[in-house]
Short mmCIF file of C-alpha atoms and ligand atoms in Angstrom, two decimals:
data_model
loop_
_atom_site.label_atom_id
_atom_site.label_comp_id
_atom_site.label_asym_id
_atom_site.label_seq_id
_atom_site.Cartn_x
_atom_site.Cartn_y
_atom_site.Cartn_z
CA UNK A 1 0.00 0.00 0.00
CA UNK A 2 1.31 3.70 -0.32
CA UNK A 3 0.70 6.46 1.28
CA UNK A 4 0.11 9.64 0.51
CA UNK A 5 -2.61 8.79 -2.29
CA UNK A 6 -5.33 11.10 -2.11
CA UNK A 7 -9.04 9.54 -3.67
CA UNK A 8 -12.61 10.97 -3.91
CA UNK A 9 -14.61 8.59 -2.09
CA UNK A 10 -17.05 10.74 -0.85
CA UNK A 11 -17.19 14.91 -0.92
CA UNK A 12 -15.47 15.46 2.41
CA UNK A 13 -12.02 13.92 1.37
CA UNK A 14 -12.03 17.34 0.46
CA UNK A 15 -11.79 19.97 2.35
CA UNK A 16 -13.09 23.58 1.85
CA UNK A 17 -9.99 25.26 0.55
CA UNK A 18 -9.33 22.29 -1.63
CA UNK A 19 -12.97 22.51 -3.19
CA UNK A 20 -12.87 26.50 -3.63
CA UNK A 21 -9.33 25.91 -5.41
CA UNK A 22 -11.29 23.22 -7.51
CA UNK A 23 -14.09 25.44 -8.84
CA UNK A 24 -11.99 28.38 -9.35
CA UNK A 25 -9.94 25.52 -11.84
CA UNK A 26 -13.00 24.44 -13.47
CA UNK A 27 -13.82 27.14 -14.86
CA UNK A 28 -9.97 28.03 -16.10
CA UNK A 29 -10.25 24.72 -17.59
CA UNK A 30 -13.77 25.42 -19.22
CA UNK A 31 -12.35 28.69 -20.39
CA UNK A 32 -9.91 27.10 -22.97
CA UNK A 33 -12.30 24.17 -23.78
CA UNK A 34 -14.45 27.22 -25.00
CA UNK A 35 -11.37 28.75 -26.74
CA UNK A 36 -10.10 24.96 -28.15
CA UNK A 37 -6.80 26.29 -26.51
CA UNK A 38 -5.06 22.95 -26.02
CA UNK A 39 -4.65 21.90 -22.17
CA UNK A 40 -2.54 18.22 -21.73
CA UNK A 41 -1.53 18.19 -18.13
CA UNK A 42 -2.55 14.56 -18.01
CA UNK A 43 -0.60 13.47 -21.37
CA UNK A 44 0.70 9.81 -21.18
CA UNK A 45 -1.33 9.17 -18.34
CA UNK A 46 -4.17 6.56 -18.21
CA UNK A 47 -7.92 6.57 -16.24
CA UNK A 48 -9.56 3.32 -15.61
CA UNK A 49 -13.26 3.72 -15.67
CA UNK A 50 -15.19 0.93 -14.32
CA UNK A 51 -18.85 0.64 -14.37
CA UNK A 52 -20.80 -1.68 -12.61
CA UNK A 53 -24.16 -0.26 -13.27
CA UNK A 54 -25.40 2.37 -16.57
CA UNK A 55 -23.73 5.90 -17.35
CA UNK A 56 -24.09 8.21 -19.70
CA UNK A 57 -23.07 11.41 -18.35
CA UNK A 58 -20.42 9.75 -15.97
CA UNK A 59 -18.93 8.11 -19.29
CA UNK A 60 -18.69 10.47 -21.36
CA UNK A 61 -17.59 13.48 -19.21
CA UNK A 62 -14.73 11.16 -17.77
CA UNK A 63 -13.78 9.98 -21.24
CA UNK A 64 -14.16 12.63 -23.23
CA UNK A 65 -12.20 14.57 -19.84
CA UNK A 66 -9.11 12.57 -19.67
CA UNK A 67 -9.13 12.75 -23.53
CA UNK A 68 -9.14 16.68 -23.87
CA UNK A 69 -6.18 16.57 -20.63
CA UNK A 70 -4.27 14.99 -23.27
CA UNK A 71 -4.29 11.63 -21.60
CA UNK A 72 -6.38 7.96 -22.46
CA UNK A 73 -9.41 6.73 -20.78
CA UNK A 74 -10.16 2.74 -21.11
CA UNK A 75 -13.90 1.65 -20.41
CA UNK A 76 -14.20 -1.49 -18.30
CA UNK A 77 -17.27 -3.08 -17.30
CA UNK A 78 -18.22 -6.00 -15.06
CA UNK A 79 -19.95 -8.25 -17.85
CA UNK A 80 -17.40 -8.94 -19.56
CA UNK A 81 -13.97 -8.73 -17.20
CA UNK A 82 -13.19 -10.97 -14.58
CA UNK A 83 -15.01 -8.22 -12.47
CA UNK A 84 -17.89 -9.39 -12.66
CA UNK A 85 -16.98 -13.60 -11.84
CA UNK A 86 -16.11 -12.85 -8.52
CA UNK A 87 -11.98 -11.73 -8.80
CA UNK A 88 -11.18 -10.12 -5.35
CA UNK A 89 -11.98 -6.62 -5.40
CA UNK A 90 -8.47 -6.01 -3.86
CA UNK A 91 -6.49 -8.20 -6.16
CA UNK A 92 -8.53 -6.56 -9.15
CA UNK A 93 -6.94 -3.04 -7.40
CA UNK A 94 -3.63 -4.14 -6.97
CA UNK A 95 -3.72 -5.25 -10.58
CA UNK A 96 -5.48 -2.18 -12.21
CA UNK A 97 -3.59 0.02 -10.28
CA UNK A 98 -0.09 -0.92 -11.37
CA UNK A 99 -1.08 -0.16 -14.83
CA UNK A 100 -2.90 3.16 -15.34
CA UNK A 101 -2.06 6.14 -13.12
CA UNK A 102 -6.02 7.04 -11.83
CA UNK A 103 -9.03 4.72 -11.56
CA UNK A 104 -12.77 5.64 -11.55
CA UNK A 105 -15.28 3.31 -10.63
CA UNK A 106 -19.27 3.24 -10.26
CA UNK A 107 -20.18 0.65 -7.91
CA UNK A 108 -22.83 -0.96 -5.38
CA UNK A 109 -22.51 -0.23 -1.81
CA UNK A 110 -19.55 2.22 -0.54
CA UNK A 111 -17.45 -0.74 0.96
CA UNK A 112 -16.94 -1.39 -2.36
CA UNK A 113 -15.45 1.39 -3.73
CA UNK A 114 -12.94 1.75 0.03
CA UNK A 115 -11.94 -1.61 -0.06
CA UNK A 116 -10.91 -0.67 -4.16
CA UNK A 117 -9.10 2.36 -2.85
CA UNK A 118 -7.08 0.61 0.58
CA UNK A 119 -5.10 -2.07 -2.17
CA UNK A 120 -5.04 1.21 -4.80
CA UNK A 121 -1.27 2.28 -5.66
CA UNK A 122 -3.49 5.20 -7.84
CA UNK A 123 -5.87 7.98 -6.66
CA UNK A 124 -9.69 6.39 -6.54
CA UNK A 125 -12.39 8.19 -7.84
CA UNK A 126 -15.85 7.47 -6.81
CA UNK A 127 -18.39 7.86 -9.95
CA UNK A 128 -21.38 6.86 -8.10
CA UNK A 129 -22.19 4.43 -5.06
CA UNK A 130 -25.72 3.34 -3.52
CA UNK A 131 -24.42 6.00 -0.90
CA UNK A 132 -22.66 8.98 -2.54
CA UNK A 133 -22.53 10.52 -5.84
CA UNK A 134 -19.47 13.38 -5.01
CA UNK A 135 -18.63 13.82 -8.71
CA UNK A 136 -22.51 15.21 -9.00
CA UNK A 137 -22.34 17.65 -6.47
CA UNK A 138 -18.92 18.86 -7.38
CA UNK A 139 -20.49 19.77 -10.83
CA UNK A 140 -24.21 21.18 -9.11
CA UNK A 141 -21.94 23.93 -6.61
CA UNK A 142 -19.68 24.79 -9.70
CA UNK A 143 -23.02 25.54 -12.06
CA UNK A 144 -24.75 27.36 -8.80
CA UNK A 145 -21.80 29.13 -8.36
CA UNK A 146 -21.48 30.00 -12.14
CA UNK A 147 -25.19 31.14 -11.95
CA UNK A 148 -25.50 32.87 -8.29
CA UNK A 149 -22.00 33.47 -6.30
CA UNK A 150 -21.13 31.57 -3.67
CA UNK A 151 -23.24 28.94 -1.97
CA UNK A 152 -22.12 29.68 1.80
CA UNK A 153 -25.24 31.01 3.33
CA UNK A 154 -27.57 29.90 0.81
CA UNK A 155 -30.36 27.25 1.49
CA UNK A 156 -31.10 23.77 -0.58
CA UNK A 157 -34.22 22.30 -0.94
CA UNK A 158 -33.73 18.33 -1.80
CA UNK A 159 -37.04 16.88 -2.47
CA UNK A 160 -37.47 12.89 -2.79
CA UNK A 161 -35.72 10.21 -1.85
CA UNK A 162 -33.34 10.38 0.68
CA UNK A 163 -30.31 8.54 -1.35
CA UNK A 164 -26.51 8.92 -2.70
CA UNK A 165 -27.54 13.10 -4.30
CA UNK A 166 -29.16 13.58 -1.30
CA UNK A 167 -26.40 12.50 1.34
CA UNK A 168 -24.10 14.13 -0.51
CA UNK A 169 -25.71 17.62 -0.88
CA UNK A 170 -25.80 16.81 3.11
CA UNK A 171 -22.05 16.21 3.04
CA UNK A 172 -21.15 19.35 0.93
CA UNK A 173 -23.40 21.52 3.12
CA UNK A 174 -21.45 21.11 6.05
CA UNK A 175 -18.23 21.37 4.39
CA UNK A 176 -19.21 24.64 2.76
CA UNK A 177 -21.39 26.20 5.32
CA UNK A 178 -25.03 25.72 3.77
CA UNK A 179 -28.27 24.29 4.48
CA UNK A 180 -30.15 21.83 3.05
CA UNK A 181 -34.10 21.49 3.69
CA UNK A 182 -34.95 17.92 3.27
CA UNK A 183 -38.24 16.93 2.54
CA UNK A 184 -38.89 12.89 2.09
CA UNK A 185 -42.05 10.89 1.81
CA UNK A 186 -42.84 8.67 5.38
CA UNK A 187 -40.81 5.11 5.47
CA UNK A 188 -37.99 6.94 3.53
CA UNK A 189 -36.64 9.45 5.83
CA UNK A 190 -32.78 10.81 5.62
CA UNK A 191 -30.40 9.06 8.24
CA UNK A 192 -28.11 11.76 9.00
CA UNK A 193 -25.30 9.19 10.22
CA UNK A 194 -24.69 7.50 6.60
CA UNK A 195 -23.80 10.79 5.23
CA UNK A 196 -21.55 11.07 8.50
CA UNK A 197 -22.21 14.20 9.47
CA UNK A 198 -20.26 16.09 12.50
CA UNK A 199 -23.46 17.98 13.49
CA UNK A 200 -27.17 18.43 12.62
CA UNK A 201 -26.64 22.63 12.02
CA UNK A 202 -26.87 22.24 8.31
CA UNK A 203 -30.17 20.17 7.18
CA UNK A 204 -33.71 20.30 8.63
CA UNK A 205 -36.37 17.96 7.77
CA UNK A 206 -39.53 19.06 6.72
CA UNK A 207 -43.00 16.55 6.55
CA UNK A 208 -44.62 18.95 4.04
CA UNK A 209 -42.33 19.42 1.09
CA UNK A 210 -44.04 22.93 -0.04
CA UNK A 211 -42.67 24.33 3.22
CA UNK A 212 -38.95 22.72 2.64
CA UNK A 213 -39.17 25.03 -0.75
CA UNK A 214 -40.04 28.28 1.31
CA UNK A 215 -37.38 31.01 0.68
CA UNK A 216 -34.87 28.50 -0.34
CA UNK A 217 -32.47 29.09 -3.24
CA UNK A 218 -32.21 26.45 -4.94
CA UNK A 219 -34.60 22.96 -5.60
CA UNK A 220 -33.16 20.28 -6.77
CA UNK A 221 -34.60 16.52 -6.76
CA UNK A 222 -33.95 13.01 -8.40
CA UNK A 223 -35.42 9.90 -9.22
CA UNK A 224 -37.38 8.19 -7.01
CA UNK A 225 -35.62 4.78 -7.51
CA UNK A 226 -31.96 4.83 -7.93
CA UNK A 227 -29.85 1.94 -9.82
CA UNK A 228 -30.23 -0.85 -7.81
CA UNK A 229 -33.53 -0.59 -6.07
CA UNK A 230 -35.73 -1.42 -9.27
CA UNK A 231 -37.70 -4.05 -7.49
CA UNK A 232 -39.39 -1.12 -5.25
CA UNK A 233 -40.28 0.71 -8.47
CA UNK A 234 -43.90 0.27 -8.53
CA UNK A 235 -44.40 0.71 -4.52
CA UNK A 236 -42.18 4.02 -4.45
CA UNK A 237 -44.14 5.44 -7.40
CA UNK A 238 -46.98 5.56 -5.11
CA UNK A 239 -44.87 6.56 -1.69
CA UNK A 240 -43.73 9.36 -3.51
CA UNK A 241 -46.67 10.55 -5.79
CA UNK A 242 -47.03 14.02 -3.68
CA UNK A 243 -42.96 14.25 -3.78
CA UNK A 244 -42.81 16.29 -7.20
CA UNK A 245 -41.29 19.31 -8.08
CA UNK A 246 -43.85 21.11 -9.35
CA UNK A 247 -44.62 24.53 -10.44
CA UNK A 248 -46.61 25.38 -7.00
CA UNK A 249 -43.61 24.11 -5.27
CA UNK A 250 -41.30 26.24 -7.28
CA UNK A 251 -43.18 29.24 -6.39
CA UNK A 252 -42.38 28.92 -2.70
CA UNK A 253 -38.86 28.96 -3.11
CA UNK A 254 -36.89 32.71 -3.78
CA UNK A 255 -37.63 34.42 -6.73
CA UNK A 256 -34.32 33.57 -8.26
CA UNK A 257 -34.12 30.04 -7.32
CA UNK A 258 -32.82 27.35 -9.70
CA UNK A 259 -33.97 23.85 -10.09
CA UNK A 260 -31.52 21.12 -10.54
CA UNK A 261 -31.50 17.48 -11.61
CA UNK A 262 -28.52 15.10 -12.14
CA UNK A 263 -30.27 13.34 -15.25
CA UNK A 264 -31.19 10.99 -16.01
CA UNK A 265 -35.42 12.25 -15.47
CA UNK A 266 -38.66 11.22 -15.25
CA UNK A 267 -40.93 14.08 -16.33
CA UNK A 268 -44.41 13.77 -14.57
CA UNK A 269 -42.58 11.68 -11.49
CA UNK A 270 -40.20 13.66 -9.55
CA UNK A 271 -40.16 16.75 -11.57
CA UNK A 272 -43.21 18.24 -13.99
CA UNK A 273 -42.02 19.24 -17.58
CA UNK A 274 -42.57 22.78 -17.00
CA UNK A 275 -39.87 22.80 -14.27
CA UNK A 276 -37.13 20.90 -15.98
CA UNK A 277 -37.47 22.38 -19.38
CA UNK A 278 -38.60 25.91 -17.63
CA UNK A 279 -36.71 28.71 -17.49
CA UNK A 280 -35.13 28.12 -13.74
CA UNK A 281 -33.81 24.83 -14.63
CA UNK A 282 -29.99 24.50 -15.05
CA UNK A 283 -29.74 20.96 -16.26
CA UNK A 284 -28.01 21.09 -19.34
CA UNK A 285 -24.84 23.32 -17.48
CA UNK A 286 -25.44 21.02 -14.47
CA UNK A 287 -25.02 18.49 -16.93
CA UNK A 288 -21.53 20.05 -18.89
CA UNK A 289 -20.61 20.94 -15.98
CA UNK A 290 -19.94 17.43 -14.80
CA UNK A 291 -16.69 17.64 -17.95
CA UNK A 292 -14.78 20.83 -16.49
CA UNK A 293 -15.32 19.95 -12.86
CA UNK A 294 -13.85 16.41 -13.21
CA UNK A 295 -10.92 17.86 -15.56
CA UNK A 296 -10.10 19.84 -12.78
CA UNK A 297 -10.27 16.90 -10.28
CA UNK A 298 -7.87 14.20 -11.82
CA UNK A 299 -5.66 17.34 -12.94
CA UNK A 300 -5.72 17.72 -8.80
CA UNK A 301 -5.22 14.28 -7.74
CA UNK A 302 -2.67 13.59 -10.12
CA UNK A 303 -0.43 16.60 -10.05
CA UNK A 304 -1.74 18.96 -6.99
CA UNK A 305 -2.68 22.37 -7.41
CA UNK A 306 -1.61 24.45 -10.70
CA UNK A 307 -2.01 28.24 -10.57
CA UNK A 308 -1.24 28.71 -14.58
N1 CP B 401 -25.92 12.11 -13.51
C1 CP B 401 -25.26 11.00 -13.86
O1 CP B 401 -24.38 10.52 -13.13
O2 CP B 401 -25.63 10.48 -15.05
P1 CP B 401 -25.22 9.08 -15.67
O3 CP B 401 -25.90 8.01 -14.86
O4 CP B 401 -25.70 9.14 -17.08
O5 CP B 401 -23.73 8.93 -15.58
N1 NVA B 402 -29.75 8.46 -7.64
C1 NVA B 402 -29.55 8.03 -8.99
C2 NVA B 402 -28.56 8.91 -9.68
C3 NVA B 402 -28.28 8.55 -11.11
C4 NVA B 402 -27.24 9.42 -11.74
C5 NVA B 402 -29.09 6.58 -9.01
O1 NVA B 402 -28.26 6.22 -8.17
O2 NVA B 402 -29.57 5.81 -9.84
#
């Protein structure tokens, strides 16, 4: 094992400094993307991706990323490497690891992805787990940023289910000093210790999600099953029928506030069309936004901090 590695696992293995230095890179690096100045930090070097459930954002942004930082990306998948007939997770890491320089997976439960990173020679990047999603978020606070200054001080409204966006919005809320008002139908309540959380200051649970939109700057939801939990699809759709973001529920919230969504959506389940496609939705930056913000990451993990 070495030391001295440093992965994305979840949003705090980052600390506030280190995430303001990251957005103020992502948009450097989205600067010259716009210009097609040429920007190969990463040239020579190689990113693992490994999916073990469906991308298309995550994909393509980390492909297409590595790619434009003048470096390779090679897709792996567990249907058809040894991945996926029960190889060790750490012998697979200890064996991926000595041959590309940065490794990216999407995985099942968090264990997963730590048990990945403890045999990892290379810096881990989580691309999605049944608990976090820290790539996501990185890319939502860069595009509210872009649209509305800082977040500090600002208040969240997550409406839905209470899974890997939402624990992770929890996560980045106490690492960047905002709230989040968390609204969730009964049975599916947030548990504030998965998202290991120092202290309760940042969120507040609402029953009624109109009154988690009130005032708040920002509404942002997501499906109402995630990847893995298909089996409670029909049962949910009826737990969370009065769960979506609607028009009346965007009119509680500030008169500025954005909607986000990760993608992929369900119009006419958690969100209505005339949110997503209206004219406070940010989906389509949220949505680039995941490219720059993830440049700016690997550039991070694999060379520190570049002021050019
Ligand atoms: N938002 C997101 O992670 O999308 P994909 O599942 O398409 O990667
Ligand atoms: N919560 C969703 C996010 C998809 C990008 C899931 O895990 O399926």
């Amino acid at each position: 094992m070495t030391l001295g590695i440093r992965h994305f696992l979840q949003f705090r293995d980052l600390d506030r400094e280190e995430l303001e230095y990251l957005f103020r890179r992502s948009r450097v690096i989205k600067e010259r993307f716009k210009r097609y100045q040429p920007h190969h930090p990463l040239a020579d070097r190689t990113l693992a991706m490994i999916f073990e459930k469906s991308s298309t954002r995550t994909r393509l942004s980390f492909e297409a990323g590595m790619h434009q930082l003048g470096g390779v990306a090679i897709y792996l998948n567990t249907r058809d490497t040894q991945l996926g007939r029960g190889e060790p997770v750490e012998d697979a890491a200890q064996v991926i690891s000595r041959m590309v320089d940065i490794v990216m997976i999407r995985t099942f439960e968090q264990a997963i992805i730590e048990r990945f990173a403890r045999h990892s020679r290379v810096p881990v990047i989580n691309g999605l787990t049944n608990e976090f999603h820290p790539c996501q978020i990185l890319a939502d606070i860069f595009t509210y940023i872009e649209h509305r200054g800082e977040i500090r001080g600002r208040t969240v409204a997550w409406i839905g289910d209470a899974n890997n966006m939402c624990y992770t919005w929890l996560q980045a809320a106490e690492i960047l000093g905002f709230k989040v008002h968390v609204s969730t139908p009964p049975g599916y309540a947030v548990e504030p210790e998965q998202a290991g959380l120092d202290g309760t200051d940042h969120f507040q649970v609402f029953a009624d999600p109109m009154q988690a939109c009130q005032g708040v700057d920002l509404v942002t939801t997501d499906v109402w099953t995630s990847m893995g939990f298909e089996a409670e699809n029909e049962v949910r759709k009826q737990a969370f029928v009065d769960w979506q973001v609607d028009t009346d529920m965007m009119a509680m919230a500030a008169r500025d506030a954005l909607f986000m969504h990760c993608l992929p959506a369900h119009r006419g389940e958690e969100v209505a069309p005339e949110v997503i496609d209206g004219p406070r939705s940010v989906v389509w930056d949220e949505a680039e936004n995941r490219l720059h913000t993830q440049k700016a990451l690997m550039e991070y993990l694999l060379l520190g901090r570049i002021e050019d």
